[in-house]
């Protein structure tokens, strides 16, 4: 089914809007994936804040022109699924995790920070913890010195408490 000119312009405008808001774009070839598997991938992506789109490559090239994702222009061939995410690692994580369980989804590349990523680059990006996990780890690092200090004070207080309890008993024996 071909699109008329106004429908093509609407698709280009929508993808341009997605590209303007996204930090990361991952592309993957989806040849041979069943509808049920694709639906499962879309549900997983939606829950992680990733927008997956199947687009005509010529329309995608036009929509990405002038954006930081333009560097992928020469890789836009074949049946591709485009994953956009505002979170830096979400799109890579969703696509890479799905590709581990479904060999028909083949990661072709991606873009992060205006730089093109090869397949290994996308997989490395997918291995980075999410923003929430990184913030939790950072908070744990900030709290660890305070927690250690509190433990030392508690141990000193217990030691002084034991020493104070032993003194009256010793004084009673000498009297």
Coordinates of N, CA and C in Angstrom, one line a residue:
X1 N 0.9 -1.2 0.0 CA 0.0 0.0 0.0 C 0.9 1.2 0.0
X2 N 0.7 2.1 -1.0 CA 1.6 3.3 -1.1 C 0.9 4.4 -0.4
X3 N 1.7 5.3 0.1 CA 1.1 6.5 0.8 C 1.1 7.6 -0.2
X4 N 0.0 8.5 0.0 CA 0.0 9.7 -0.8 C 0.9 10.7 -0.2
X5 N 1.1 11.8 -0.9 CA 2.0 12.9 -0.5 C 1.8 13.4 0.9
X6 N 0.5 13.7 1.2 CA 0.2 14.2 2.6 C 0.5 13.2 3.7
X7 N 0.3 11.9 3.4 CA 0.6 10.9 4.4 C 2.1 10.7 4.6
X8 N 2.8 10.9 3.5 CA 4.3 10.8 3.6 C 4.8 12.0 4.4
X9 N 4.3 13.2 4.1 CA 4.7 14.4 4.9 C 4.4 14.2 6.4
X10 N 3.2 13.6 6.7 CA 2.9 13.3 8.1 C 3.8 12.4 8.8
X11 N 4.2 11.3 8.0 CA 5.2 10.3 8.6 C 6.5 11.0 8.8
X12 N 7.0 11.8 7.8 CA 8.3 12.5 8.0 C 8.2 13.5 9.2
X13 N 7.1 14.2 9.3 CA 7.0 15.1 10.5 C 7.0 14.4 11.8
X14 N 6.4 13.2 11.9 CA 6.3 12.4 13.1 C 7.7 11.9 13.4
X15 N 8.4 11.4 12.4 CA 9.8 10.8 12.7 C 10.7 11.9 13.0
X16 N 10.6 13.1 12.4 CA 11.5 14.2 12.7 C 11.2 14.6 14.2
X17 N 10.0 14.6 14.6 CA 9.7 15.0 16.0 C 10.3 13.9 17.0
X18 N 10.2 12.7 16.6 CA 10.8 11.6 17.4 C 12.3 11.8 17.5
X19 N 12.9 12.1 16.4 CA 14.4 12.3 16.3 C 14.8 13.5 17.1
X20 N 14.0 14.5 17.2 CA 14.4 15.7 17.9 C 14.4 15.5 19.4
X21 N 13.5 14.6 19.9 CA 13.4 14.3 21.3 C 14.3 13.2 21.8
X22 N 14.8 12.3 20.9 CA 15.5 11.1 21.2 C 17.0 11.4 21.4
X23 N 17.6 10.6 22.3 CA 19.1 10.6 22.4 C 19.7 9.5 21.6
X24 N 19.0 8.4 21.5 CA 19.5 7.2 20.8 C 18.6 6.7 19.8
X25 N 19.2 6.2 18.7 CA 18.5 5.5 17.6 C 19.2 4.2 17.4
X26 N 18.4 3.1 17.4 CA 19.0 1.8 17.0 C 18.2 1.2 15.9
X27 N 18.9 0.7 14.9 CA 18.2 0.1 13.7 C 18.5 -1.4 13.7
X28 N 17.5 -2.2 13.3 CA 17.7 -3.7 13.3 C 16.8 -4.2 12.1
X29 N 17.4 -5.2 11.5 CA 16.7 -5.9 10.4 C 15.7 -6.9 11.0
X30 N 14.5 -6.9 10.6 CA 13.5 -7.8 11.2 C 12.9 -8.9 10.3
X31 N 13.6 -9.2 9.2 CA 13.2 -10.1 8.2 C 12.9 -11.5 8.8
X32 N 11.7 -12.0 8.7 CA 11.3 -13.3 9.2 C 10.7 -13.4 10.6
X33 N 10.6 -12.3 11.2 CA 10.0 -12.3 12.6 C 8.5 -12.4 12.5
X34 N 7.9 -13.3 13.3 CA 6.5 -13.5 13.4 C 5.8 -12.2 13.9
X35 N 4.5 -12.1 13.6 CA 3.7 -11.0 14.2 C 3.7 -11.1 15.7
X36 N 3.5 -12.3 16.2 CA 3.5 -12.4 17.7 C 4.8 -11.9 18.4
X37 N 5.9 -12.3 17.8 CA 7.2 -11.8 18.3 C 7.4 -10.3 18.2
X38 N 6.9 -9.8 17.1 CA 7.0 -8.3 16.9 C 6.1 -7.6 17.9
X39 N 5.0 -8.1 18.1 CA 4.0 -7.5 19.1 C 4.7 -7.6 20.5
X40 N 5.3 -8.7 20.8 CA 6.0 -8.8 22.1 C 7.1 -7.8 22.2
X41 N 7.9 -7.6 21.2 CA 8.9 -6.6 21.1 C 8.4 -5.2 21.3
X42 N 7.3 -4.9 20.6 CA 6.7 -3.6 20.8 C 6.1 -3.3 22.2
X43 N 5.6 -4.3 22.8 CA 5.0 -4.1 24.2 C 6.2 -3.9 25.1
X44 N 7.3 -4.6 25.0 CA 8.4 -4.5 25.8 C 9.0 -3.1 25.6
X45 N 9.1 -2.7 24.4 CA 9.7 -1.3 24.1 C 8.8 -0.2 24.6
X46 N 7.5 -0.3 24.5 CA 6.6 0.7 25.0 C 6.8 0.8 26.5
X47 N 6.9 -0.3 27.2 CA 7.0 -0.2 28.7 C 8.3 0.4 29.1
X48 N 9.4 0.4 28.3 CA 10.7 1.0 28.6 C 10.8 2.4 28.0
X49 N 9.8 3.0 27.4 CA 9.8 4.3 26.8 C 10.5 4.4 25.5
X50 N 10.5 3.3 24.8 CA 11.2 3.3 23.4 C 10.1 3.2 22.4
X51 N 10.2 4.0 21.3 CA 9.3 4.1 20.2 C 9.9 3.3 19.1
X52 N 9.2 2.2 18.7 CA 9.6 1.4 17.6 C 8.8 1.7 16.4
X53 N 9.4 1.9 15.2 CA 8.7 2.2 14.0 C 9.3 1.4 12.8
X54 N 8.4 0.9 12.0 CA 8.8 0.3 10.7 C 8.5 1.4 9.7
X55 N 9.5 1.8 9.0 CA 9.4 2.9 8.1 C 10.0 2.6 6.7
X56 N 9.5 3.3 5.7 CA 10.2 3.2 4.4 C 11.5 4.0 4.6
X57 N 12.6 3.4 4.1 CA 13.9 3.9 4.3 C 14.1 5.3 3.7
X58 N 13.4 5.5 2.5 CA 13.6 6.9 1.9 C 12.9 7.9 2.8
X59 N 11.8 7.6 3.4 CA 11.1 8.5 4.3 C 12.0 8.7 5.6
X60 N 12.6 7.7 6.1 CA 13.4 7.8 7.2 C 14.6 8.7 6.9
X61 N 15.2 8.5 5.8 CA 16.4 9.3 5.4 C 16.0 10.8 5.4
X62 N 14.8 11.1 4.8 CA 14.4 12.5 4.7 C 14.1 13.0 6.1
X63 N 13.5 12.2 7.0 CA 13.1 12.7 8.3 C 14.4 12.9 9.2
X64 N 15.4 12.1 9.0 CA 16.6 12.1 9.8 C 17.6 13.2 9.3
X65 N 17.4 13.7 8.1 CA 18.3 14.7 7.5 C 18.3 15.9 8.4
X66 N 19.5 16.3 8.7 CA 19.7 17.5 9.5 C 19.7 17.2 11.0
X67 N 19.5 16.0 11.4 CA 19.5 15.6 12.8 C 20.8 14.9 13.1
X68 N 21.0 14.6 14.4 CA 22.2 13.9 14.8 C 22.2 12.5 14.3
X69 N 21.1 12.0 13.9 CA 21.0 10.6 13.4 C 21.3 10.5 11.9
X70 N 21.6 11.6 11.3 CA 21.8 11.6 9.8 C 23.0 10.7 9.4
X71 N 23.9 10.4 10.4 CA 25.1 9.6 10.1 C 24.8 8.2 9.7
X72 N 23.6 7.7 9.9 CA 23.2 6.4 9.6 C 22.6 6.3 8.1
X73 N 22.6 7.4 7.4 CA 22.0 7.4 6.1 C 22.4 6.3 5.2
X74 N 23.6 5.9 5.1 CA 24.1 4.8 4.2 C 23.7 3.4 4.7
X75 N 23.3 3.2 5.9 CA 22.9 1.9 6.4 C 21.4 1.6 6.3
X76 N 20.7 2.6 5.8 CA 19.2 2.4 5.8 C 18.8 1.7 4.5
X77 N 19.0 0.4 4.5 CA 18.6 -0.5 3.4 C 18.0 -1.7 4.0
X78 N 17.0 -2.3 3.3 CA 16.4 -3.5 3.7 C 15.3 -3.2 4.7
X79 N 14.6 -4.3 5.1 CA 13.5 -4.1 6.1 C 14.0 -3.8 7.5
X80 N 13.9 -2.6 7.9 CA 14.4 -2.1 9.2 C 13.3 -1.7 10.2
X81 N 13.6 -1.9 11.4 CA 12.8 -1.4 12.5 C 13.7 -0.3 13.2
X82 N 13.1 0.8 13.5 CA 13.8 2.0 14.1 C 13.3 2.1 15.5
X83 N 14.3 2.1 16.4 CA 14.0 2.3 17.8 C 14.6 3.6 18.4
X84 N 13.7 4.5 18.7 CA 14.1 5.8 19.3 C 13.8 5.8 20.8
X85 N 14.8 6.4 21.5 CA 14.5 6.5 23.0 C 15.1 7.8 23.5
X86 N 14.4 8.4 24.5 CA 15.0 9.6 25.2 C 16.0 9.2 26.2
X87 N 15.9 8.0 26.8 CA 16.9 7.4 27.7 C 18.0 7.0 26.8
X88 N 19.2 7.2 27.2 CA 20.4 6.9 26.4 C 20.6 5.5 26.1
X89 N 20.2 4.6 27.0 CA 20.4 3.2 26.8 C 19.2 2.3 26.5
X90 N 18.0 2.9 26.7 CA 16.8 2.1 26.6 C 16.6 1.4 25.3
X91 N 16.7 2.1 24.2 CA 16.5 1.5 22.8 C 17.5 0.4 22.6
X92 N 18.8 0.6 22.9 CA 19.8 -0.4 22.7 C 19.5 -1.6 23.6
X93 N 19.1 -1.4 24.8 CA 18.8 -2.5 25.7 C 17.7 -3.3 25.2
X94 N 16.6 -2.7 24.8 CA 15.4 -3.4 24.4 C 15.7 -4.3 23.1
X95 N 16.3 -3.7 22.2 CA 16.6 -4.4 20.9 C 17.7 -5.5 21.1
X96 N 18.7 -5.2 21.9 CA 19.7 -6.2 22.1 C 19.2 -7.4 23.0
X97 N 18.4 -7.1 24.0 CA 17.8 -8.2 24.8 C 16.9 -9.0 23.9
X98 N 16.1 -8.4 23.0 CA 15.2 -9.2 22.2 C 16.0 -10.0 21.2
X99 N 17.1 -9.4 20.6 CA 17.9 -10.1 19.7 C 18.6 -11.4 20.3
X100 N 18.8 -11.4 21.6 CA 19.4 -12.5 22.2 C 18.5 -13.7 22.2
X101 N 17.2 -13.5 22.2 CA 16.3 -14.6 22.3 C 15.6 -14.9 20.9
X102 N 15.8 -14.0 19.9 CA 15.2 -14.1 18.6 C 16.3 -13.9 17.6
X103 N 16.8 -14.9 16.9 CA 17.9 -14.8 16.0 C 17.5 -14.1 14.7
X104 N 16.2 -13.9 14.5 CA 15.8 -13.3 13.2 C 15.9 -11.8 13.3
X105 N 16.0 -11.2 14.5 CA 16.2 -9.8 14.6 C 17.7 -9.5 14.6
X106 N 18.2 -8.8 13.6 CA 19.6 -8.6 13.5 C 19.9 -7.1 13.6
X107 N 20.7 -6.8 14.7 CA 21.1 -5.4 14.9 C 22.0 -4.9 13.8
X108 N 21.7 -3.8 13.2 CA 22.5 -3.2 12.1 C 23.4 -2.1 12.6
X109 N 22.9 -1.3 13.6 CA 23.7 -0.2 14.0 C 22.9 0.7 14.9
X110 N 23.4 1.9 15.1 CA 22.7 2.9 15.9 C 23.5 4.2 16.0
X111 N 22.9 5.1 16.7 CA 23.5 6.4 16.9 C 23.3 6.8 18.3
X112 N 24.4 7.3 18.9 CA 24.3 7.9 20.3 C 25.2 9.1 20.3
X113 N 24.7 10.2 20.7 CA 25.5 11.4 20.8 C 26.0 11.9 19.5
X114 N 25.3 11.7 18.4 CA 25.7 12.1 17.1 C 26.8 11.2 16.4
X115 N 27.2 10.1 17.1 CA 28.2 9.2 16.6 C 27.5 7.9 16.2
X116 N 27.9 7.4 15.0 CA 27.4 6.1 14.6 C 28.0 5.0 15.4
X117 N 27.2 4.0 15.7 CA 27.6 2.8 16.4 C 27.5 1.6 15.6
X118 N 28.5 0.7 15.6 CA 28.3 -0.5 14.9 C 27.6 -1.5 15.8
X119 N 27.5 -2.8 15.4 CA 26.7 -3.7 16.2 C 27.3 -3.9 17.6
X120 N 28.6 -4.0 17.7 CA 29.3 -4.1 19.0 C 29.1 -2.8 19.9
X121 N 29.1 -1.7 19.3 CA 28.8 -0.4 20.0 C 27.4 -0.4 20.6
X122 N 26.4 -0.9 19.8 CA 25.1 -1.0 20.3 C 25.0 -2.0 21.5
X123 N 25.7 -3.1 21.4 CA 25.7 -4.1 22.5 C 26.3 -3.5 23.7
X124 N 27.4 -2.8 23.6 CA 28.1 -2.2 24.7 C 27.2 -1.1 25.4
X125 N 26.5 -0.4 24.5 CA 25.6 0.6 25.1 C 24.4 -0.1 25.8
X126 N 24.0 -1.2 25.4 CA 22.9 -2.0 26.0 C 23.4 -2.5 27.4
X127 N 24.7 -2.7 27.6 CA 25.2 -3.3 28.8 C 25.3 -2.2 29.9
X128 N 25.2 -0.9 29.6 CA 25.3 0.1 30.6 C 24.0 0.1 31.4
X129 N 24.1 0.2 32.7 CA 22.9 0.2 33.5 C 22.1 1.5 33.2
X130 N 20.8 1.4 33.5 CA 19.9 2.5 33.2 C 20.2 3.7 34.2
X131 N 19.6 4.8 33.8 CA 19.8 6.0 34.6 C 19.4 5.8 36.1
X132 N 18.3 5.1 36.3 CA 17.8 4.9 37.7 C 18.8 4.1 38.5
X133 N 19.4 3.0 37.8 CA 20.3 2.1 38.5 C 21.6 2.9 38.8
X134 N 22.1 3.7 37.9 CA 23.3 4.5 38.1 C 23.1 5.5 39.2
X135 N 21.9 6.1 39.3 CA 21.7 7.1 40.4 C 21.6 6.3 41.7
X136 N 21.0 5.1 41.7 CA 21.0 4.4 43.0 C 22.4 4.0 43.4
X137 N 23.2 3.6 42.5 CA 24.6 3.2 42.8 C 25.4 4.4 43.3
X138 N 25.2 5.6 42.7 CA 25.8 6.8 43.1 C 25.4 7.2 44.5
X139 N 24.1 7.1 44.8 CA 23.6 7.4 46.1 C 24.2 6.4 47.2
X140 N 24.3 5.2 46.8 CA 25.0 4.2 47.7 C 26.4 4.6 48.0
X141 N 27.1 5.1 47.0 CA 28.5 5.5 47.2 C 28.6 6.7 48.1
X142 N 27.6 7.6 48.0 CA 27.6 8.8 48.8 C 27.2 8.5 50.3
X143 N 26.4 7.5 50.5 CA 26.0 7.1 51.8 C 27.0 6.2 52.5
X144 N 27.8 5.5 51.8 CA 28.7 4.6 52.5 C 29.7 5.2 53.5
X145 N 30.3 6.4 53.2 CA 31.2 7.0 54.3 C 30.4 7.3 55.5
X146 N 29.2 7.9 55.3 CA 28.3 8.2 56.5 C 27.9 7.0 57.3
X147 N 27.6 5.9 56.6 CA 27.2 4.7 57.3 C 28.4 4.1 58.0
X148 N 29.6 4.1 57.4 CA 30.8 3.7 58.1 C 31.1 4.5 59.3
X149 N 30.9 5.8 59.2 CA 31.2 6.6 60.4 C 30.2 6.4 61.5
X150 N 28.9 6.1 61.1 CA 27.9 5.8 62.2 C 28.2 4.5 62.8
X151 N 28.7 3.5 62.1 CA 29.1 2.2 62.7 C 30.2 2.4 63.7
X152 N 31.2 3.2 63.3 CA 32.4 3.4 64.2 C 31.9 4.1 65.5
X153 N 31.1 5.1 65.4 CA 30.5 5.8 66.6 C 29.7 4.8 67.5
X154 N 28.9 4.0 66.8 CA 28.1 3.0 67.6 C 29.0 2.0 68.3
X155 N 30.1 1.6 67.6 CA 31.0 0.6 68.3 C 31.7 1.3 69.4
X156 N 32.1 2.6 69.3 CA 32.8 3.3 70.4 C 31.8 3.4 71.6
X157 N 30.6 3.7 71.3 CA 29.6 3.9 72.3 C 29.4 2.6 73.1
X158 N 29.3 1.5 72.3 CA 29.1 0.2 73.0 C 30.3 -0.1 73.9
X159 N 31.5 0.1 73.3 CA 32.8 -0.1 74.1 C 32.8 0.7 75.4
X160 N 32.5 2.0 75.3 CA 32.4 2.8 76.5 C 31.3 2.3 77.5
X161 N 30.2 1.9 76.9 CA 29.2 1.4 77.8 C 29.6 0.1 78.5
X162 N 30.3 -0.8 77.9 CA 30.8 -2.0 78.5 C 31.9 -1.6 79.6
X163 N 32.7 -0.7 79.3 CA 33.8 -0.2 80.2 C 33.1 0.4 81.4
X164 N 32.0 1.2 81.3 CA 31.4 1.8 82.4 C 30.7 0.8 83.2
X165 N 30.1 -0.3 82.6 CA 29.4 -1.3 83.4 C 30.4 -2.1 84.2
X166 N 31.7 -2.3 83.7 CA 32.7 -3.1 84.4 C 33.3 -2.3 85.6
X167 N 33.3 -0.9 85.5 CA 33.9 -0.1 86.6 C 33.2 -0.2 87.9
X168 N 31.8 -0.1 88.0 CA 31.2 -0.2 89.3 C 31.4 -1.6 89.9
X169 N 31.4 -2.6 89.1 CA 31.7 -4.0 89.7 C 33.0 -4.1 90.3
X170 N 34.0 -3.5 89.6 CA 35.4 -3.5 90.1 C 35.5 -2.7 91.4
X171 N 34.8 -1.5 91.5 CA 34.8 -0.7 92.7 C 34.2 -1.4 93.9
X172 N 33.1 -2.2 93.6 CA 32.4 -2.9 94.7 C 33.3 -4.0 95.2
X173 N 34.2 -4.6 94.4 CA 35.1 -5.7 94.9 C 36.2 -5.1 95.8
X174 N 36.7 -3.9 95.6 CA 37.7 -3.2 96.4 C 37.2 -2.7 97.7
X175 N 35.9 -2.5 97.8 CA 35.4 -1.9 99.0 C 35.1 -2.9 100.1

